Structure formats: C-alpha cells, structure tokens
GROMACS .gro file of C-alpha atoms in nm:
model
  403
    1MET     CA    1  -0.012   0.002  -0.005
    2SER     CA    2   0.147   0.323  -0.084
    3LEU     CA    3   0.164   0.599   0.183
    4ALA     CA    4   0.180   0.874  -0.103
    5LYS     CA    5  -0.008   1.202   0.030
    6LYS     CA    6  -0.088   1.030   0.389
    7ASN     CA    7  -0.081   1.298   0.643
    8ILE     CA    8   0.143   1.134   0.905
    9VAL     CA    9   0.171   1.314   1.240
   10ILE     CA   10   0.473   1.194   1.467
   11ALA     CA   11   0.476   1.296   1.828
   12VAL     CA   12   0.827   1.268   1.964
   13CYS     CA   13   0.879   1.257   2.344
   14GLY     CA   14   1.185   1.311   2.555
   15SER     CA   15   1.361   0.987   2.520
   16ILE     CA   16   1.720   0.894   2.406
   17ALA     CA   17   1.527   0.679   2.122
   18ALA     CA   18   1.433   1.011   1.968
   19TYR     CA   19   1.750   0.987   1.748
   20LYS     CA   20   1.554   0.685   1.562
   21ILE     CA   21   1.284   0.932   1.428
   22ALA     CA   22   1.523   1.101   1.206
   23HIS     CA   23   1.559   0.764   1.016
   24LEU     CA   24   1.183   0.696   1.042
   25THR     CA   25   1.108   1.033   0.895
   26ARG     CA   26   1.337   0.960   0.582
   27LEU     CA   27   1.175   0.641   0.525
   28LEU     CA   28   0.820   0.800   0.538
   29VAL     CA   29   0.918   1.086   0.298
   30LYS     CA   30   1.088   0.846   0.076
   31GLU     CA   31   0.725   0.666   0.051
   32LYS     CA   32   0.584   1.010  -0.024
   33ALA     CA   33   0.412   1.060   0.296
   34ASN     CA   34   0.343   1.401   0.425
   35VAL     CA   35   0.506   1.404   0.767
   36GLN     CA   36   0.438   1.667   1.017
   37ILE     CA   37   0.640   1.650   1.368
   38ILE     CA   38   0.533   1.757   1.680
   39MET     CA   39   0.784   1.752   1.982
   40THR     CA   40   0.762   1.794   2.356
   41LYS     CA   41   1.009   2.054   2.508
   42GLU     CA   42   1.198   1.760   2.649
   43ALA     CA   43   1.236   1.588   2.317
   44ALA     CA   44   1.408   1.876   2.175
   45GLU     CA   45   1.693   1.816   2.412
   46PHE     CA   46   1.765   1.491   2.247
   47ILE     CA   47   1.740   1.576   1.885
   48THR     CA   48   1.714   1.921   1.734
   49PRO     CA   49   1.403   2.035   1.579
   50LEU     CA   50   1.609   2.167   1.286
   51THR     CA   51   1.714   1.820   1.200
   52LEU     CA   52   1.374   1.683   1.194
   53SER     CA   53   1.240   1.987   1.007
   54THR     CA   54   1.495   1.959   0.749
   55LEU     CA   55   1.397   1.576   0.693
   56SER     CA   56   1.042   1.624   0.700
   57ASN     CA   57   1.025   1.936   0.495
   58ASN     CA   58   0.783   2.091   0.727
   59PRO     CA   59   0.825   2.303   1.056
   60VAL     CA   60   0.836   2.125   1.375
   61LEU     CA   61   0.582   2.218   1.605
   62ILE     CA   62   0.653   2.232   2.001
   63ASP     CA   63   0.416   2.513   2.137
   64TYR     CA   64   0.064   2.638   2.076
   65PHE     CA   65   0.216   2.956   1.983
   66ASP     CA   66   0.526   3.025   1.762
   67PRO     CA   67   0.653   3.370   1.886
   68LYS     CA   68   0.900   3.378   1.586
   69THR     CA   69   0.632   3.356   1.308
   70GLY     CA   70   0.344   3.482   1.535
   71GLU     CA   71   0.141   3.167   1.405
   72TRP     CA   72  -0.096   2.960   1.621
   73ASN     CA   73  -0.059   2.603   1.591
   74ASN     CA   74  -0.432   2.494   1.602
   75HIS     CA   75  -0.412   2.147   1.766
   76VAL     CA   76  -0.791   2.066   1.651
   77HIS     CA   77  -0.691   2.147   1.286
   78ILE     CA   78  -0.389   1.909   1.308
   79GLY     CA   79  -0.569   1.610   1.473
   80LEU     CA   80  -0.843   1.632   1.212
   81GLN     CA   81  -0.626   1.657   0.922
   82ALA     CA   82  -0.407   1.363   1.005
   83ASP     CA   83  -0.467   1.017   0.861
   84LEU     CA   84  -0.227   0.855   1.138
   85ILE     CA   85  -0.080   0.992   1.452
   86LEU     CA   86   0.246   0.796   1.566
   87VAL     CA   87   0.364   0.868   1.916
   88ALA     CA   88   0.723   0.765   1.913
   89PRO     CA   89   0.921   0.733   2.129
   90ALA     CA   90   0.641   0.725   2.391
   91THR     CA   91   0.781   0.762   2.741
   92ALA     CA   92   0.626   0.644   3.066
   93ASN     CA   93   0.530   1.012   3.130
   94THR     CA   94   0.356   1.079   2.806
   95ILE     CA   95   0.194   0.728   2.820
   96GLY     CA   96   0.036   0.822   3.155
   97LYS     CA   97  -0.095   1.165   3.020
   98LEU     CA   98  -0.243   1.013   2.721
   99ALA     CA   99  -0.402   0.735   2.917
  100ASN     CA  100  -0.556   0.970   3.175
  101GLY     CA  101  -0.651   1.251   2.965
  102ILE     CA  102  -0.396   1.487   3.110
  103CYS     CA  103  -0.364   1.780   2.836
  104ASP     CA  104  -0.046   2.003   2.919
  105SER     CA  105   0.110   2.030   2.584
  106LEU     CA  106   0.053   2.061   2.214
  107LEU     CA  107   0.121   1.707   2.168
  108THR     CA  108  -0.129   1.594   2.426
  109ALA     CA  109  -0.394   1.829   2.293
  110VAL     CA  110  -0.346   1.697   1.922
  111TYR     CA  111  -0.383   1.348   2.066
  112LEU     CA  112  -0.700   1.415   2.232
  113SER     CA  113  -0.833   1.606   1.919
  114ALA     CA  114  -0.760   1.301   1.693
  115LYS     CA  115  -1.012   1.116   1.495
  116CYS     CA  116  -0.772   0.902   1.293
  117PRO     CA  117  -0.583   0.580   1.415
  118VAL     CA  118  -0.315   0.649   1.680
  119PHE     CA  119  -0.021   0.430   1.711
  120ILE     CA  120   0.191   0.422   2.028
  121ALA     CA  121   0.549   0.304   2.025
  122PRO     CA  122   0.676   0.297   2.384
  123ALA     CA  123   1.061   0.350   2.469
  124MET     CA  124   1.191   0.328   2.818
  125ASP     CA  125   1.387   0.133   3.062
  126LEU     CA  126   1.304  -0.236   3.145
  127ASP     CA  127   1.169  -0.169   3.499
  128MET     CA  128   0.958   0.129   3.387
  129TRP     CA  129   0.820  -0.069   3.124
  130LYS     CA  130   0.727  -0.353   3.345
  131HIS     CA  131   0.595  -0.128   3.634
  132PRO     CA  132   0.214  -0.224   3.688
  133SER     CA  133   0.111   0.162   3.642
  134THR     CA  134   0.280   0.165   3.282
  135GLN     CA  135   0.120  -0.170   3.197
  136ASN     CA  136  -0.222  -0.060   3.320
  137ASN     CA  137  -0.188   0.285   3.118
  138ILE     CA  138  -0.100   0.069   2.801
  139ARG     CA  139  -0.431  -0.138   2.876
  140LEU     CA  140  -0.608   0.171   2.898
  141LEU     CA  141  -0.476   0.317   2.596
  142GLN     CA  142  -0.558  -0.030   2.384
  143SER     CA  143  -0.923  -0.006   2.529
  144TYR     CA  144  -0.956   0.328   2.383
  145GLY     CA  145  -0.871   0.186   2.037
  146ASN     CA  146  -0.498   0.278   2.014
  147ARG     CA  147  -0.266   0.038   1.882
  148ILE     CA  148   0.074  -0.049   2.056
  149ILE     CA  149   0.392  -0.112   1.872
  150HIS     CA  150   0.546  -0.329   2.126
  151PRO     CA  151   0.895  -0.232   2.250
  152GLY     CA  152   1.180  -0.470   2.138
  153ASN     CA  153   1.410  -0.660   2.356
  154GLY     CA  154   1.774  -0.595   2.391
  155GLU     CA  155   2.052  -0.364   2.566
  156LEU     CA  156   1.895  -0.053   2.710
  157ALA     CA  157   2.048   0.285   2.770
  158SER     CA  158   2.079   0.206   3.145
  159GLY     CA  159   2.275  -0.123   3.067
  160LEU     CA  160   2.024  -0.341   3.132
  161ILE     CA  161   1.905  -0.622   2.899
  162GLY     CA  162   1.525  -0.665   2.835
  163GLU     CA  163   1.201  -0.520   2.665
  164GLY     CA  164   1.199  -0.128   2.639
  165ARG     CA  165   1.377  -0.042   2.325
  166LEU     CA  166   1.185   0.163   2.057
  167ALA     CA  167   1.099  -0.045   1.776
  168GLU     CA  168   1.323  -0.018   1.480
  169PRO     CA  169   1.217   0.226   1.197
  170GLU     CA  170   1.177  -0.037   0.941
  171GLU     CA  171   0.951  -0.221   1.198
  172ILE     CA  172   0.738   0.086   1.245
  173LEU     CA  173   0.720   0.167   0.873
  174ASP     CA  174   0.582  -0.175   0.812
  175PHE     CA  175   0.344  -0.136   1.080
  176ILE     CA  176   0.217   0.196   0.931
  177THR     CA  177   0.220   0.062   0.585
  178GLN     CA  178   0.008  -0.246   0.689
  179SER     CA  179  -0.260  -0.027   0.852
  180PHE     CA  180  -0.329   0.136   0.526
  181SER     CA  181  -0.360  -0.161   0.326
  182PRO     CA  182  -0.706  -0.249   0.217
  183GLN     CA  183  -0.590  -0.588   0.083
  184LEU     CA  184  -0.507  -0.751   0.402
  185PRO     CA  185  -0.772  -1.041   0.441
  186LEU     CA  186  -0.796  -1.013   0.818
  187LYS     CA  187  -0.796  -0.642   0.855
  188GLY     CA  188  -1.050  -0.551   1.123
  189ARG     CA  189  -1.042  -0.903   1.292
  190ASN     CA  190  -0.923  -0.961   1.643
  191ALA     CA  191  -0.743  -1.289   1.689
  192LEU     CA  192  -0.640  -1.456   2.021
  193VAL     CA  193  -0.342  -1.677   2.024
  194THR     CA  194  -0.212  -1.891   2.303
  195ALA     CA  195   0.150  -2.049   2.279
  196GLY     CA  196   0.399  -2.232   2.491
  197PRO     CA  197   0.392  -2.446   2.791
  198THR     CA  198   0.252  -2.372   3.149
  199TYR     CA  199   0.450  -2.432   3.451
  200GLU     CA  200   0.272  -2.571   3.769
  201ALA     CA  201   0.464  -2.482   4.081
  202ILE     CA  202   0.561  -2.760   4.344
  203ASP     CA  203   0.757  -2.535   4.535
  204PRO     CA  204   0.932  -2.199   4.487
  205VAL     CA  205   1.213  -2.386   4.289
  206ARG     CA  206   1.039  -2.685   4.105
  207PHE     CA  207   0.737  -2.702   3.868
  208ILE     CA  208   0.570  -2.948   3.655
  209GLY     CA  209   0.579  -2.847   3.281
  210ASN     CA  210   0.645  -2.967   2.928
  211HIS     CA  211   0.880  -2.937   2.631
  212SER     CA  212   0.675  -2.692   2.443
  213SER     CA  213   0.901  -2.401   2.314
  214GLY     CA  214   0.598  -2.183   2.180
  215LYS     CA  215   0.757  -2.168   1.834
  216MET     CA  216   0.436  -2.278   1.647
  217GLY     CA  217   0.227  -2.034   1.836
  218TYR     CA  218   0.450  -1.733   1.790
  219ALA     CA  219   0.483  -1.825   1.409
  220LEU     CA  220   0.095  -1.836   1.415
  221ALA     CA  221   0.054  -1.506   1.578
  222LYS     CA  222   0.304  -1.328   1.356
  223GLN     CA  223   0.132  -1.458   1.036
  224LEU     CA  224  -0.198  -1.344   1.174
  225VAL     CA  225  -0.059  -0.975   1.224
  226ALA     CA  226   0.090  -1.005   0.865
  227LEU     CA  227  -0.270  -1.090   0.733
  228GLY     CA  228  -0.391  -0.774   0.902
  229ALA     CA  229  -0.539  -0.922   1.228
  230LYS     CA  230  -0.525  -0.738   1.566
  231VAL     CA  231  -0.336  -1.030   1.757
  232THR     CA  232  -0.351  -1.083   2.145
  233LEU     CA  233  -0.074  -1.356   2.227
  234ILE     CA  234  -0.112  -1.525   2.553
  235SER     CA  235   0.209  -1.693   2.617
  236GLY     CA  236   0.342  -1.929   2.881
  237PRO     CA  237   0.723  -1.924   2.959
  238THR     CA  238   0.932  -1.931   2.653
  239ALA     CA  239   1.276  -1.785   2.554
  240LEU     CA  240   1.110  -1.620   2.233
  241GLU     CA  241   1.101  -1.274   2.164
  242ALA     CA  242   0.763  -1.138   2.122
  243PRO     CA  243   0.664  -1.079   1.740
  244GLN     CA  244   0.609  -0.689   1.648
  245ASN     CA  245   0.273  -0.536   1.640
  246LEU     CA  246   0.073  -0.750   1.876
  247ASP     CA  247  -0.028  -0.742   2.247
  248ARG     CA  248   0.159  -1.009   2.423
  249ILE     CA  249   0.029  -1.120   2.771
  250GLN     CA  250   0.280  -1.317   2.975
  251VAL     CA  251   0.134  -1.604   3.206
  252THR     CA  252   0.289  -1.891   3.388
  253SER     CA  253   0.055  -2.144   3.512
  254ALA     CA  254  -0.259  -2.287   3.344
  255HIS     CA  255  -0.480  -2.096   3.584
  256GLU     CA  256  -0.327  -1.767   3.473
  257MET     CA  257  -0.363  -1.865   3.117
  258LEU     CA  258  -0.733  -1.942   3.193
  259GLU     CA  259  -0.805  -1.602   3.334
  260ALA     CA  260  -0.632  -1.427   3.050
  261VAL     CA  261  -0.823  -1.623   2.781
  262VAL     CA  262  -1.151  -1.570   2.944
  263GLN     CA  263  -1.084  -1.192   2.951
  264HIS     CA  264  -1.016  -1.170   2.601
  265PHE     CA  265  -1.216  -1.464   2.442
  266SER     CA  266  -1.563  -1.241   2.369
  267GLN     CA  267  -1.389  -0.984   2.175
  268SER     CA  268  -1.195  -1.233   1.961
  269ASP     CA  269  -1.320  -1.335   1.603
  270ILE     CA  270  -1.043  -1.607   1.566
  271ILE     CA  271  -0.908  -1.812   1.858
  272VAL     CA  272  -0.611  -2.031   1.813
  273MET     CA  273  -0.523  -2.256   2.094
  274SER     CA  274  -0.174  -2.375   2.030
  275ALA     CA  275  -0.060  -2.371   2.386
  276ALA     CA  276   0.050  -2.702   2.563
  277VAL     CA  277  -0.156  -2.644   2.900
  278ALA     CA  278  -0.085  -2.883   3.176
  279ASP     CA  279  -0.365  -3.133   3.237
  280TYR     CA  280  -0.286  -3.158   3.621
  281THR     CA  281  -0.138  -2.917   3.891
  282PRO     CA  282  -0.029  -2.972   4.267
  283ILE     CA  283  -0.310  -2.960   4.509
  284GLU     CA  284  -0.074  -2.781   4.741
  285VAL     CA  285   0.233  -2.569   4.649
  286ALA     CA  286   0.496  -2.583   4.936
  287SER     CA  287   0.615  -2.224   5.056
  288GLN     CA  288   0.978  -2.349   5.104
  289LYS     CA  289   1.201  -2.564   4.878
  290ILE     CA  290   1.114  -2.925   4.958
  291LYS     CA  291   1.414  -3.095   5.097
  292LYS     CA  292   1.539  -3.446   4.952
  293LYS     CA  293   1.480  -3.671   5.238
  294GLU     CA  294   1.296  -3.985   5.150
  295ASP     CA  295   1.350  -4.250   4.887
  296GLN     CA  296   1.006  -4.209   4.733
  297PHE     CA  297   0.804  -3.878   4.730
  298SER     CA  298   0.452  -3.842   4.602
  299ILE     CA  299   0.273  -3.532   4.490
  300ALA     CA  300  -0.105  -3.495   4.512
  301LEU     CA  301  -0.236  -3.348   4.177
  302LYS     CA  302  -0.576  -3.212   4.060
  303LYS     CA  303  -0.711  -3.147   3.727
  304THR     CA  304  -0.662  -2.818   3.574
  305THR     CA  305  -0.962  -2.647   3.405
  306ASP     CA  306  -0.974  -2.755   3.041
  307ILE     CA  307  -0.952  -2.397   2.880
  308LEU     CA  308  -1.046  -2.519   2.530
  309ALA     CA  309  -1.357  -2.712   2.621
  310SER     CA  310  -1.458  -2.414   2.855
  311ILE     CA  311  -1.453  -2.177   2.579
  312GLY     CA  312  -1.587  -2.427   2.325
  313THR     CA  313  -1.927  -2.394   2.518
  314LYS     CA  314  -1.922  -2.028   2.495
  315LYS     CA  315  -1.833  -2.022   2.116
  316THR     CA  316  -2.075  -1.824   1.884
  317GLU     CA  317  -2.155  -1.890   1.534
  318LYS     CA  318  -1.937  -1.592   1.436
  319GLN     CA  319  -1.625  -1.722   1.623
  320LEU     CA  320  -1.371  -1.957   1.461
  321LEU     CA  321  -1.211  -2.181   1.716
  322ILE     CA  322  -0.903  -2.386   1.628
  323GLY     CA  323  -0.738  -2.651   1.879
  324PHE     CA  324  -0.431  -2.847   1.860
  325ALA     CA  325  -0.352  -3.215   1.929
  326LEU     CA  326  -0.009  -3.370   1.989
  327GLU     CA  327  -0.076  -3.745   1.994
  328THR     CA  328   0.130  -4.051   2.024
  329ASN     CA  329  -0.094  -4.321   1.903
  330ASN     CA  330  -0.420  -4.357   1.731
  331GLU     CA  331  -0.362  -3.999   1.629
  332VAL     CA  332  -0.664  -3.925   1.408
  333GLU     CA  333  -0.918  -4.092   1.611
  334HIS     CA  334  -0.811  -3.902   1.933
  335ALA     CA  335  -0.785  -3.579   1.733
  336LYS     CA  336  -1.145  -3.623   1.575
  337ASP     CA  337  -1.270  -3.708   1.946
  338LYS     CA  338  -1.123  -3.396   2.072
  339LEU     CA  339  -1.266  -3.180   1.767
  340MET     CA  340  -1.602  -3.279   1.863
  341ARG     CA  341  -1.599  -3.280   2.243
  342LYS     CA  342  -1.459  -2.926   2.251
  343ASN     CA  343  -1.678  -2.782   1.980
  344LEU     CA  344  -1.395  -2.678   1.750
  345ASP     CA  345  -1.418  -2.567   1.383
  346PHE     CA  346  -1.083  -2.750   1.306
  347ILE     CA  347  -0.801  -2.917   1.477
  348VAL     CA  348  -0.454  -2.923   1.409
  349LEU     CA  349  -0.286  -3.260   1.453
  350ASN     CA  350   0.084  -3.334   1.535
  351SER     CA  351   0.200  -3.685   1.586
  352MET     CA  352   0.499  -3.780   1.794
  353GLN     CA  353   0.569  -4.046   1.548
  354ASP     CA  354   0.673  -3.798   1.291
  355LYS     CA  355   1.040  -3.725   1.265
  356GLY     CA  356   1.089  -3.347   1.278
  357ALA     CA  357   0.744  -3.258   1.425
  358GLY     CA  358   0.633  -3.185   1.796
  359PHE     CA  359   0.795  -2.980   2.056
  360ALA     CA  360   1.120  -2.782   2.037
  361THR     CA  361   1.184  -2.819   1.677
  362ASP     CA  362   1.197  -2.574   1.390
  363THR     CA  363   0.979  -2.781   1.173
  364ASN     CA  364   0.643  -2.940   1.193
  365LYS     CA  365   0.410  -3.194   1.000
  366VAL     CA  366   0.067  -3.126   1.066
  367THR     CA  367  -0.279  -3.286   0.960
  368VAL     CA  368  -0.590  -3.059   0.972
  369ILE     CA  369  -0.940  -3.208   1.040
  370ASP     CA  370  -1.257  -2.994   1.036
  371ARG     CA  371  -1.585  -3.045   1.201
  372PHE     CA  372  -1.715  -3.210   0.901
  373GLN     CA  373  -1.442  -3.473   0.921
  374HIS     CA  374  -1.248  -3.349   0.622
  375ILE     CA  375  -0.892  -3.442   0.655
  376GLN     CA  376  -0.595  -3.230   0.501
  377GLU     CA  377  -0.236  -3.362   0.540
  378PHE     CA  378   0.063  -3.130   0.495
  379THR     CA  379   0.421  -3.242   0.448
  380LEU     CA  380   0.708  -3.168   0.697
  381LYS     CA  381   0.775  -2.771   0.663
  382SER     CA  382   0.919  -2.496   0.871
  383LYS     CA  383   0.689  -2.363   1.154
  384GLU     CA  384   0.669  -2.037   0.971
  385GLU     CA  385   0.536  -2.225   0.645
  386VAL     CA  386   0.305  -2.426   0.866
  387ALA     CA  387   0.164  -2.112   1.018
  388LYS     CA  388   0.096  -1.968   0.662
  389ASP     CA  389  -0.101  -2.308   0.557
  390ILE     CA  390  -0.311  -2.278   0.885
  391CYS     CA  391  -0.368  -1.919   0.842
  392GLN     CA  392  -0.477  -1.964   0.487
  393LEU     CA  393  -0.743  -2.205   0.621
  394ILE     CA  394  -0.839  -1.951   0.861
  395VAL     CA  395  -0.883  -1.676   0.589
  396GLN     CA  396  -1.088  -1.920   0.353
  397HIS     CA  397  -1.308  -2.042   0.634
  398PRO     CA  398  -1.686  -1.982   0.581
  399ILE     CA  399  -1.731  -1.825   0.926
  400LEU     CA  400  -1.511  -1.539   0.826
  401THR     CA  401  -1.611  -1.528   0.449
  402GLN     CA  402  -1.973  -1.497   0.507
  403LYS     CA  403  -1.968  -1.250   0.796
   0.00000   0.00000   0.00000
C-alpha cells in the first residue's frame, strides 16, 4: 500500500530513542508521505527540531504559539487533518498523560483531538516498562482503540537487558504501511492466540511443565498480524522474543492462562489455542523448597480447568475456534474425538511418531481435520510455513468469509 499523500503526524517525546525518528522520517518521506512532527520540549533536548524539520520538509511544532512567526498551531486542525498519529518514542510520562486525559502540551492536545488511528511506540527502561502503572496505562490506551507497537528486547540505555527498546524504524514503517492496506484479508479482525507451555509450581524452585517451545504459536501470531488481524498473544514461559505489532500477555500457570483467555475471548473473532496447557497441577504448593529426604516422594495433583472445552461451550456462530492435538498413538481418532467434544471448527494434529514434528523443533508436520471430518495432510515444513498453511485455512473459512 502506498503512503503517498498520507498525512502522518509523529509525536516525539523526551527519550534517548528520539534519534531513531530521523531515520523513520526519511523512510516515510521516501514513501511520499507528508510528515508533520510535533515534539515535547524535553524531546528537543535529545534531537534538534532543525534536524527533523529538514528531513520532514515541514516546520516542527512544539508550542501552541510560535512567537517567531506569530502563528497559532491549531491542535484541533492538526488532529482532524491527520490520517495517522504515531507517538514515538512514547515515554512512561506521556503514556500516563495520554491514558488519563492530561492535556498540558501541544502533543497531548493533538492526541485528544484526533479522529484518526493512533499508534503508540513505547521506549523506556526495563523496570519502567514492566511497572504495573505503565502496563495499566497501556491497557487503558488499547481499550480506547489505540494500537501499541511493542518495544523490542535488547540492551537498553541503562545497561540493562530486556524489553523497552523503541521498535526499529523499518518495523514501524511496516506497521504503518500494513494499517493502510485494504487488501489484508484479516484487517478488522481480532485474533487470540495461546502459545508455549504452562509451569505448575511444586515449591518456589520446582514445577511441573512440558517441552513446548512456543515456536508454533508465535509463528501463527506473527502470520495473523501480517494478514491484518489485531492479535493478542497469551504466552506461557518461553525464551522467544515477542513478534512485533501485537499485544503479548505473559502468564505462567494454567490458571493464569485461563483467566487471560476468558478476559479476551468474547472480543475475538479468531481463537487459536496452540499452547500446551498442563492437565494437572499440585493441590498444594510448598512455601519453602522441599528438601530431599525420602527415597520415594509423592505429589497429589488435581485436574486443571480445560480451557479449550470451557470456551468451546461459549463459542458463538461468528467465532472461529481452532485447537491443537499432539498425539502418540491412534492420532486421527483421538484428534477427531477432541474436535467434537470441545466444539472446534478445526483441529491441527501433530504426531510424535513423525520425525521433525512436535516440541522444540523448527519444523512441523500437521494434519488438519474440520468439523465435517474432512482431513487435509501437509508435508514436513518449517513452522513459519506451517503457520502460513493454517492461516490460509483461517482466511478461507466460511465463518469469516460469510460474516
């Protein structure tokens, strides 16, 4: 999708990551977008307005009134004329103001006047990003319809390693370009994806878990984003970096995953349940590390809530529900049984008997069975390619095409 003649407002906040906006501005201008930059006074301490004005071919706006030109910068006009507003880098301070309607600058006034989509690209230190107040403000902004360009993982200005890096300019450009594309088949759809294992605590040190890496679920989430869906990824513990342009919710236990799924299920058009959720969890969790004393040791377990079966009973005719089955024997029969019992639209079957399939691999070999018992087998492929195959079935499904 061309960005030619699109009016894009970049609202720059006071962060060391402001230097990346110079490169982003060049990329947008190269795409023939009309770029208007607004800065906070603090942002001007990190990169000069002259630099961004030169690159954007437009005056940079900071205050309501410019005493040098005698011109009034009309925030309402700017907000109404914009096709898209990008707040980047978005600091914890500005995120808090936007979330709570605090209007103390031209930047925040333009945001409150906007009628167009608003994308927010946070940038801050790890602990600031993880703080409950920041995460609550992010959720508030999302509830208003704003989209978050998730921060990257890596070395931060403080020297810490973790989430908080402003997304790279090329990633932000892709996000903006996709938002304007009318050709994306899942544009306007909400997708919910679960991925990875769950860990069920035995004591503060030990847990019951499985070998799921989360690679399949993450590949599916990434592909759904590429097809235009607004994706919420609920992830158990993994070493994987979150794909860009989606909302990742990190959980540990089956109960935490259940709560997150229930919270987001009703707003989702597409639900892909690829997580390997524990079937059992300890009845009691020791508060201290259990010492090795006895030759034999038993742990009493109880069943976890079957998340897939639970939401299957609540699924509407307008929702597409996909489950996964990893089997070791009588694979097709077990998968068909699960498909019907849990009210799925189709199920993706892996067999542990297939070399290169299953947990902790970069490849997978799947068989897809729909509710009409139609079976479609796929060859061994990379999990990225498998995700494309599955998402193609999602795009073509009657529930979505007839809606």
